[in-house]
mmCIF file of C-alpha atoms in Angstrom:
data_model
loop_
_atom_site.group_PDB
_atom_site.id
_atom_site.type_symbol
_atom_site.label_atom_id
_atom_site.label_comp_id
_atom_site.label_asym_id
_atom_site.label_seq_id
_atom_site.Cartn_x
_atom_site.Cartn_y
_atom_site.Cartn_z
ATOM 1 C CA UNK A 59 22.478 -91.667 31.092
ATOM 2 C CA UNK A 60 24.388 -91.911 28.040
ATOM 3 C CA UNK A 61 22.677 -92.573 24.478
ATOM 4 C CA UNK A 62 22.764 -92.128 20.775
ATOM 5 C CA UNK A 63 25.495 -89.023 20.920
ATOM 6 C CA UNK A 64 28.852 -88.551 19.548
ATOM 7 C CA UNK A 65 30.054 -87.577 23.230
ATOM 8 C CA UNK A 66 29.719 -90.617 25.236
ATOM 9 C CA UNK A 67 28.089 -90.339 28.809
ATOM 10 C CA UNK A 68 26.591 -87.284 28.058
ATOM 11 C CA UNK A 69 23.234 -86.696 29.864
ATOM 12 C CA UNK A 70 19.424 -85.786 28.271
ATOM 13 C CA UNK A 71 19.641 -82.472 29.715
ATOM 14 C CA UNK A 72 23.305 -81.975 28.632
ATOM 15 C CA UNK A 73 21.725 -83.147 24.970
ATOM 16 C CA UNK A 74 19.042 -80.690 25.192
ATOM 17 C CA UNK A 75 21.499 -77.738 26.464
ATOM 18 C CA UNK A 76 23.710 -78.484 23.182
ATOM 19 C CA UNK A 77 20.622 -78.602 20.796
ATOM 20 C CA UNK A 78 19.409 -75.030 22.154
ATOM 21 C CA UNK A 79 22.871 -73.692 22.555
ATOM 22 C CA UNK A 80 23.554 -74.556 18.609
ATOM 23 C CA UNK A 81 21.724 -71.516 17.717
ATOM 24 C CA UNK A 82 22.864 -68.094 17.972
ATOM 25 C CA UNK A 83 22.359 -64.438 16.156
ATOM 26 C CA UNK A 84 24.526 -66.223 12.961
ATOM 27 C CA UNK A 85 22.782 -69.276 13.118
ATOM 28 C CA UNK A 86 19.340 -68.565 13.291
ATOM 29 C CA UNK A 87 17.818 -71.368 11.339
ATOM 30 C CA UNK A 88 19.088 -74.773 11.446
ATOM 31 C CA UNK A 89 18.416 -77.812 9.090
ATOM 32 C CA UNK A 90 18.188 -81.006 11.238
ATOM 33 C CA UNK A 91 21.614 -82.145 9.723
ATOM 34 C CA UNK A 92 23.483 -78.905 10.672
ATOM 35 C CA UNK A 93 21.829 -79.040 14.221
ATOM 36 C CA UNK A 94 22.639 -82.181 15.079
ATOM 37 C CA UNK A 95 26.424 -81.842 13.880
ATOM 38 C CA UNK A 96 26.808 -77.973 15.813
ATOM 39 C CA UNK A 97 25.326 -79.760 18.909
ATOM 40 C CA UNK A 98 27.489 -82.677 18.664
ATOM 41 C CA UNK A 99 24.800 -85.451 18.590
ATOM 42 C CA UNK A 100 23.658 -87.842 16.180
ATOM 43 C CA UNK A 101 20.891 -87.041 13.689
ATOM 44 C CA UNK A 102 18.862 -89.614 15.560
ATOM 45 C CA UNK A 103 18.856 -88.239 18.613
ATOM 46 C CA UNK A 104 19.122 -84.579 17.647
ATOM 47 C CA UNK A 105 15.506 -85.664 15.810
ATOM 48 C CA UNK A 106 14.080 -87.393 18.392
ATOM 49 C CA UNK A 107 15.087 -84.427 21.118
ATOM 50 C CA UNK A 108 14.050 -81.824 18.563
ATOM 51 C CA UNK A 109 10.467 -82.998 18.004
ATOM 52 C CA UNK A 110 10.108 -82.966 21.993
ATOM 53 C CA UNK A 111 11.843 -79.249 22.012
ATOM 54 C CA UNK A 112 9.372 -78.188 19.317
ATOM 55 C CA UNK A 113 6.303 -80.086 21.219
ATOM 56 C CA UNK A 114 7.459 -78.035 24.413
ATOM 57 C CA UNK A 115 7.193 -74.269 22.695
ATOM 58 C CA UNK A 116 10.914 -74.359 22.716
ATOM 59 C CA UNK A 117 11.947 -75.097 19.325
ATOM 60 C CA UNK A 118 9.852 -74.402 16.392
ATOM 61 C CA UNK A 119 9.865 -76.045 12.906
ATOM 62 C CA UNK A 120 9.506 -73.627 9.994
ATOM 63 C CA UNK A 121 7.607 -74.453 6.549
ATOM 64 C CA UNK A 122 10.661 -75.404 4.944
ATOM 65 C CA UNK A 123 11.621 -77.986 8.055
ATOM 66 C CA UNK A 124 14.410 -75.908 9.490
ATOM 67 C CA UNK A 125 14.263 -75.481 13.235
ATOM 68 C CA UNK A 126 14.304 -71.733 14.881
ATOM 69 C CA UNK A 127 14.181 -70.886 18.738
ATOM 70 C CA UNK A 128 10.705 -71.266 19.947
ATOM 71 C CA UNK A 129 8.530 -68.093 21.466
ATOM 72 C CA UNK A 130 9.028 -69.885 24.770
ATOM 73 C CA UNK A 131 12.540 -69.418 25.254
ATOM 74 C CA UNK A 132 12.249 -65.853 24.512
ATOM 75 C CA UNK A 133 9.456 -65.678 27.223
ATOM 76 C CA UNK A 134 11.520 -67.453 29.716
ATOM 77 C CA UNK A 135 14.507 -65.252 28.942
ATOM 78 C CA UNK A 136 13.165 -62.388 29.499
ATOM 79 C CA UNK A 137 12.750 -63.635 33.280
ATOM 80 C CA UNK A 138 16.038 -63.419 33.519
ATOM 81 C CA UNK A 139 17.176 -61.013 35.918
ATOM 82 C CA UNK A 140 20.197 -59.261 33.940
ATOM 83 C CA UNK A 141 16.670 -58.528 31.233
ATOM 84 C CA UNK A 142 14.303 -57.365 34.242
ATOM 85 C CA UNK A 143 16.333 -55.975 36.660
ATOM 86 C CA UNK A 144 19.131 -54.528 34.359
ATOM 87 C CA UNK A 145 17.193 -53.426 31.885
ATOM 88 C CA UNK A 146 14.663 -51.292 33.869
ATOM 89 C CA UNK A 147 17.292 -49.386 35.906
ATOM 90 C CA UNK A 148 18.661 -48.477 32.647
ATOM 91 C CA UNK A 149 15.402 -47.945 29.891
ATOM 92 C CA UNK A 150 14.935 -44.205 30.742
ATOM 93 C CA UNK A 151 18.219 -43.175 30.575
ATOM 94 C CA UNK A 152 19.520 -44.794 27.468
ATOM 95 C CA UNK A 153 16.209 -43.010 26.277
ATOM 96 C CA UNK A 154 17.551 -40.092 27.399
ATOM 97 C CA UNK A 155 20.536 -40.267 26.031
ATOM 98 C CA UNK A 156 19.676 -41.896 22.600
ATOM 99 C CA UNK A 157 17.274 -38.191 22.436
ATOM 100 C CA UNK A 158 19.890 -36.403 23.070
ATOM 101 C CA UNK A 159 22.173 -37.549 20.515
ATOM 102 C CA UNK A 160 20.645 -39.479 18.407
ATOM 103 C CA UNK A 161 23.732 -42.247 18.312
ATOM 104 C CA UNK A 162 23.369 -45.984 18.809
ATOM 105 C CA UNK A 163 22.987 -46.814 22.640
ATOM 106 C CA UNK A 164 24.334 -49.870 24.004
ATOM 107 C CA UNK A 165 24.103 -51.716 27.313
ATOM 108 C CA UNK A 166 25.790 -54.551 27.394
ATOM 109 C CA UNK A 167 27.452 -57.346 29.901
ATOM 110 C CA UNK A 168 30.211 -59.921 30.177
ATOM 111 C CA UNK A 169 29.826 -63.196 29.880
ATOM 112 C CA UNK A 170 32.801 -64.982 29.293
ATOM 113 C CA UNK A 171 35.394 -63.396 27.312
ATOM 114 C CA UNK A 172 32.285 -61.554 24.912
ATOM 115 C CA UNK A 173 29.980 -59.183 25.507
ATOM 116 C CA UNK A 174 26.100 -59.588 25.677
ATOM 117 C CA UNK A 175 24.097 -56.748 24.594
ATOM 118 C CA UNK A 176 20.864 -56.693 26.486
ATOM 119 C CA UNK A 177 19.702 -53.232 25.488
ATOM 120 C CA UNK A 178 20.228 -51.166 22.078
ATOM 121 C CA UNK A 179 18.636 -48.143 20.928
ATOM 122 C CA UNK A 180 19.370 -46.721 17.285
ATOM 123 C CA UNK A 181 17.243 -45.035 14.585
ATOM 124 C CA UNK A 182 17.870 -43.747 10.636
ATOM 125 C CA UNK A 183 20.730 -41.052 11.834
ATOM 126 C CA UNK A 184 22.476 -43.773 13.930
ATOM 127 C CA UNK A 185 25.692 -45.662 12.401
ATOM 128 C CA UNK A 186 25.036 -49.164 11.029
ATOM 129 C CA UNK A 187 26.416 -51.805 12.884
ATOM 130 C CA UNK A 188 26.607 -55.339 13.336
ATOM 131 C CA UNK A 189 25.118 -55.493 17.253
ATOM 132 C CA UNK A 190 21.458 -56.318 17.695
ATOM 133 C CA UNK A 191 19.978 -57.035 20.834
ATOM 134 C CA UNK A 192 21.067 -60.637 21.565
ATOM 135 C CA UNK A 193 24.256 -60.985 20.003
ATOM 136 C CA UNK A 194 27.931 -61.422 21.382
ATOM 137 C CA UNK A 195 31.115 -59.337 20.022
ATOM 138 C CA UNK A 196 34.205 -60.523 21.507
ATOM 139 C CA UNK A 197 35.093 -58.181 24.666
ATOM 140 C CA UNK A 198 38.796 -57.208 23.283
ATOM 141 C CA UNK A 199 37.134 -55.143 19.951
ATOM 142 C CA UNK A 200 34.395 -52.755 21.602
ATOM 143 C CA UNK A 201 33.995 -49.883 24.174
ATOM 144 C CA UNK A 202 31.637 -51.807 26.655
ATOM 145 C CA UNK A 203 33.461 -54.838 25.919
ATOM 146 C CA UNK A 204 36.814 -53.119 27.104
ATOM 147 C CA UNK A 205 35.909 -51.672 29.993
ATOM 148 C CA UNK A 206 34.238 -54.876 30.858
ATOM 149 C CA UNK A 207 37.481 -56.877 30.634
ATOM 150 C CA UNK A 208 39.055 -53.855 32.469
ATOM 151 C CA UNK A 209 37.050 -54.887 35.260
ATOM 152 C CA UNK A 210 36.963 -58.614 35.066
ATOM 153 C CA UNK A 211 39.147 -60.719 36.711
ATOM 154 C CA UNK A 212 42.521 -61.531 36.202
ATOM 155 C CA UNK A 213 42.007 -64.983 34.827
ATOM 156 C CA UNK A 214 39.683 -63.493 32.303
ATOM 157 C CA UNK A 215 42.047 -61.019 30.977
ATOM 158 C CA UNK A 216 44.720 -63.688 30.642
ATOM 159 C CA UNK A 217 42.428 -66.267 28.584
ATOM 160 C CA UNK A 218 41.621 -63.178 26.394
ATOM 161 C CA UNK A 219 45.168 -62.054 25.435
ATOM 162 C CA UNK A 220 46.817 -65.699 25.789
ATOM 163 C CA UNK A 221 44.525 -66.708 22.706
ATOM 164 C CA UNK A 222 45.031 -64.730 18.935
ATOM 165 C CA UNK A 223 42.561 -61.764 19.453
ATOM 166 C CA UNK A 224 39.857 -62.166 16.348
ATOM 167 C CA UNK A 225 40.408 -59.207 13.736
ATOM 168 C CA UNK A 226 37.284 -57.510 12.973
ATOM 169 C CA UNK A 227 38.614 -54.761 10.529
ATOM 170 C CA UNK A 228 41.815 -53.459 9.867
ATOM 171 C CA UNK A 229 41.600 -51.218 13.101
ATOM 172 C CA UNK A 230 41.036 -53.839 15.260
ATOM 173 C CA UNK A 231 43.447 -54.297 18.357
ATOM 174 C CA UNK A 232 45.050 -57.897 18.096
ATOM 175 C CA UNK A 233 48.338 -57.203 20.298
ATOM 176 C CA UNK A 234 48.232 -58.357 23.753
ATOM 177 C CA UNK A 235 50.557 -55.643 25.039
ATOM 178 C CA UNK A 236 48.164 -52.445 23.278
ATOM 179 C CA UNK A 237 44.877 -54.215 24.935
ATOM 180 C CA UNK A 238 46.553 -54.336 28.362
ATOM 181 C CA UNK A 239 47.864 -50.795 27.754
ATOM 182 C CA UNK A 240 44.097 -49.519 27.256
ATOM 183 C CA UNK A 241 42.376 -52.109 29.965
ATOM 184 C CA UNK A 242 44.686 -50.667 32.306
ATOM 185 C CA UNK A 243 43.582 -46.230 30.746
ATOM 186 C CA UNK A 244 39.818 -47.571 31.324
ATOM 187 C CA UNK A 245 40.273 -48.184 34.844
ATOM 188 C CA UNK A 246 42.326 -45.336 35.525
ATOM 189 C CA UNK A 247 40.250 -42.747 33.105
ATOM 190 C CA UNK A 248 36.796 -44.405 34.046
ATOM 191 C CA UNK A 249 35.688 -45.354 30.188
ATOM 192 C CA UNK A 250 36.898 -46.771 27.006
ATOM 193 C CA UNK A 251 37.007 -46.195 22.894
ATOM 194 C CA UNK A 252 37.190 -47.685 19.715
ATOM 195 C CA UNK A 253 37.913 -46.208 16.468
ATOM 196 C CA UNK A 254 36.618 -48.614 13.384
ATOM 197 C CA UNK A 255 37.682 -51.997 15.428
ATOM 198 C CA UNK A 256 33.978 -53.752 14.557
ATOM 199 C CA UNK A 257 32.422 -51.282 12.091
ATOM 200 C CA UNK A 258 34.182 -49.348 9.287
ATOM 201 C CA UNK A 259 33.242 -45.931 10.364
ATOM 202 C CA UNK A 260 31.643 -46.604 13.689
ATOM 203 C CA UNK A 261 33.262 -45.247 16.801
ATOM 204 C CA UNK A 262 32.273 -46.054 20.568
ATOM 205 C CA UNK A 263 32.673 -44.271 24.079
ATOM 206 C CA UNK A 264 31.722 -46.568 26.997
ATOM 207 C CA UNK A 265 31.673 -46.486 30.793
ATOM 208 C CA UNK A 266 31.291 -48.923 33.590
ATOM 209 C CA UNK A 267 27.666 -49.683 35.900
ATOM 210 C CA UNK A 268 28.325 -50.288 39.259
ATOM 211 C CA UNK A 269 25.766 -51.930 41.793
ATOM 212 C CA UNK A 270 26.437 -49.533 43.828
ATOM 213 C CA UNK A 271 27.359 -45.646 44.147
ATOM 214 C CA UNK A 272 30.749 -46.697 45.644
ATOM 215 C CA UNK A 273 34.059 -46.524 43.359
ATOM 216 C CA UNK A 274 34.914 -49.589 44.348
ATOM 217 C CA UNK A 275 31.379 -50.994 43.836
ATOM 218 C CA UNK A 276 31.401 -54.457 41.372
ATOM 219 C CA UNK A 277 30.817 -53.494 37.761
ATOM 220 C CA UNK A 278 27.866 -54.982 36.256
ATOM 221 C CA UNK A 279 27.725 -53.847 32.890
ATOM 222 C CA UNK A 280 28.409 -51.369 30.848
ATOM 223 C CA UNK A 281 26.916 -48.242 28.813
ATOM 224 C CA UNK A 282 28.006 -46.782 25.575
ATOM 225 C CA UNK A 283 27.405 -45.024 22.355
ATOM 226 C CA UNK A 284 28.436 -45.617 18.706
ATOM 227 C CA UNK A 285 28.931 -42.008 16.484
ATOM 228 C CA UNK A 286 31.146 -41.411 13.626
ATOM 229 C CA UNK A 287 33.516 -39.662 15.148
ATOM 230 C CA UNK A 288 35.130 -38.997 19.213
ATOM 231 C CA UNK A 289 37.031 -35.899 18.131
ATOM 232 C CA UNK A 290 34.719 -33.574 18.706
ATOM 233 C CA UNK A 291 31.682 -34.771 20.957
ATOM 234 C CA UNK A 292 33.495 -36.474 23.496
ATOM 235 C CA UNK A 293 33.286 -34.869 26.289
ATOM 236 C CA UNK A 294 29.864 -33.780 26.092
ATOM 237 C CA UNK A 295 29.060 -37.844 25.225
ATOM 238 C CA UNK A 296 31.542 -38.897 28.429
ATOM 239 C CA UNK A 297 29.720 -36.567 30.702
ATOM 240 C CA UNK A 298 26.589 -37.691 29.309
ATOM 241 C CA UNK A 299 27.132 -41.619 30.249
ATOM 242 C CA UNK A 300 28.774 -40.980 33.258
ATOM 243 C CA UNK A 301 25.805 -39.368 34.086
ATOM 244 C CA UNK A 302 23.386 -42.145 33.133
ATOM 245 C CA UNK A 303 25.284 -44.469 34.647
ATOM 246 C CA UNK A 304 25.566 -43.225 38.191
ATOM 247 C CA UNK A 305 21.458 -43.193 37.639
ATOM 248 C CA UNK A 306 21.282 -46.751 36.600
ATOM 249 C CA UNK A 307 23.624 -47.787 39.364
ATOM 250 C CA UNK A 308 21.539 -45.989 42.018
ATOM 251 C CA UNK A 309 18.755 -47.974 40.617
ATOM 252 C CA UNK A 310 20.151 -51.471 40.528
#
């Protein structure tokens, strides 16, 4: 059923899907006009969906008439079963680890050519970064996000390195040929690093989770930590998640 919409032909649901999808962790709070333009639809429409979003708990209109992601998407997400499932295997041993080193924890997943993070411990000691629970990185610039690619499947890898690889910092790898080179060390070595390539300062280690105890089992996401420095602690940190991970993998 096509309508009021720049896109013609588009469906109500396909409306709705670009009004929620307009949000994300840099675009928190939208004004009506910048809503309607980042879903693609015309102001009319994007107001007339939006007051139906915010009726239905899914939207919500702040004071100052901005809209924000209502409390029941956040509900319903958390059905989801890469939060349930996923993220229970894994809670008591990225608490274990975060107490035993006191570095920022991630668990994270593909989707697409970025990585999700679904999980993220940190306190005062940790390094500051940029990931929050949530957000997307692209996959080519972190240590889960690496060995995820190293996993995914060829067509994957090719849409990543056949488009310019985003800089981050100054440290961040944008050749095609030096990506492959390390995809290819994280599936022979069994984990990936960074130095600086999101976070002046911030360095990552980062294995796979199978489903599965099997070496050959499918990867399903993948655990790491963020310290200031590899050059010391990394083999304690690689046995560590490799350890962790074989428990969250016997859980899944």
């Amino acid at each position: 059923m096509a309508g009021n919409t720049r896109t013609p032909g588009t469906t109500v649901t396909q409306r709705i899907v670009a009004l929620l999808g307009a949000f994300d962790e840099h675009h928190r709070r939208l004004s009506l006009t910048h809503l309607a333009e980042r879903a693609g639809l015309a102001p009319p429409t994007a107001h007339r969906l939006a007051a139906e979003l915010v009726a239905g708990g899914l939207l919500e209109r702040r004071g100052d008439g901005t809209y924000a992601v209502g409390r029941r998407v956040w509900d319903l997400g958390l059905l989801a079963a890469v939060q349930t499932d996923l993220r229970a295997a894994a809670a008591p041993f990225l608490h274990d680890i975060y107490a035993a080193t006191l570095a920022t924890v991630h668990l994270a997943v593909r989707e697409g050519t970025e990585v999700l993070y679904v999980e993220r411990l940190s306190g005062r000691a940790s390094v500051p970064i940029i990931s929050t629970v949530g957000s997307r990185l692209p996959a080519h610039a972190t240590g889960v996000g690496k060995v995820l690619l190293a996993h995914a499947p060829p067509a994957v890898v090719e849409e990543v390195v056949g488009a310019p690889l985003r800089r981050l910092t100054a440290y961040t790898v944008v050749q095609p040929g030096t990506l492959l080179h390390q995809l290819a060390a994280a599936r022979r070595d069994g984990y990936a690093t960074t130095v600086e390539e999101v976070s002046p300062g911030a360095c990552s280690l980062a294995v796979p989770v199978r489903r599965g105890s099997t070496p050959d089992a499918p990867v399903v996401a993948a655990l790491g930590v963020v310290v200031p420095s590899l050059k010391r602690d990394r083999p304690r940190l690689l046995a560590s998640l490799r350890t962790a991970a074989a428990g969250i993998s016997r859980s899944l």
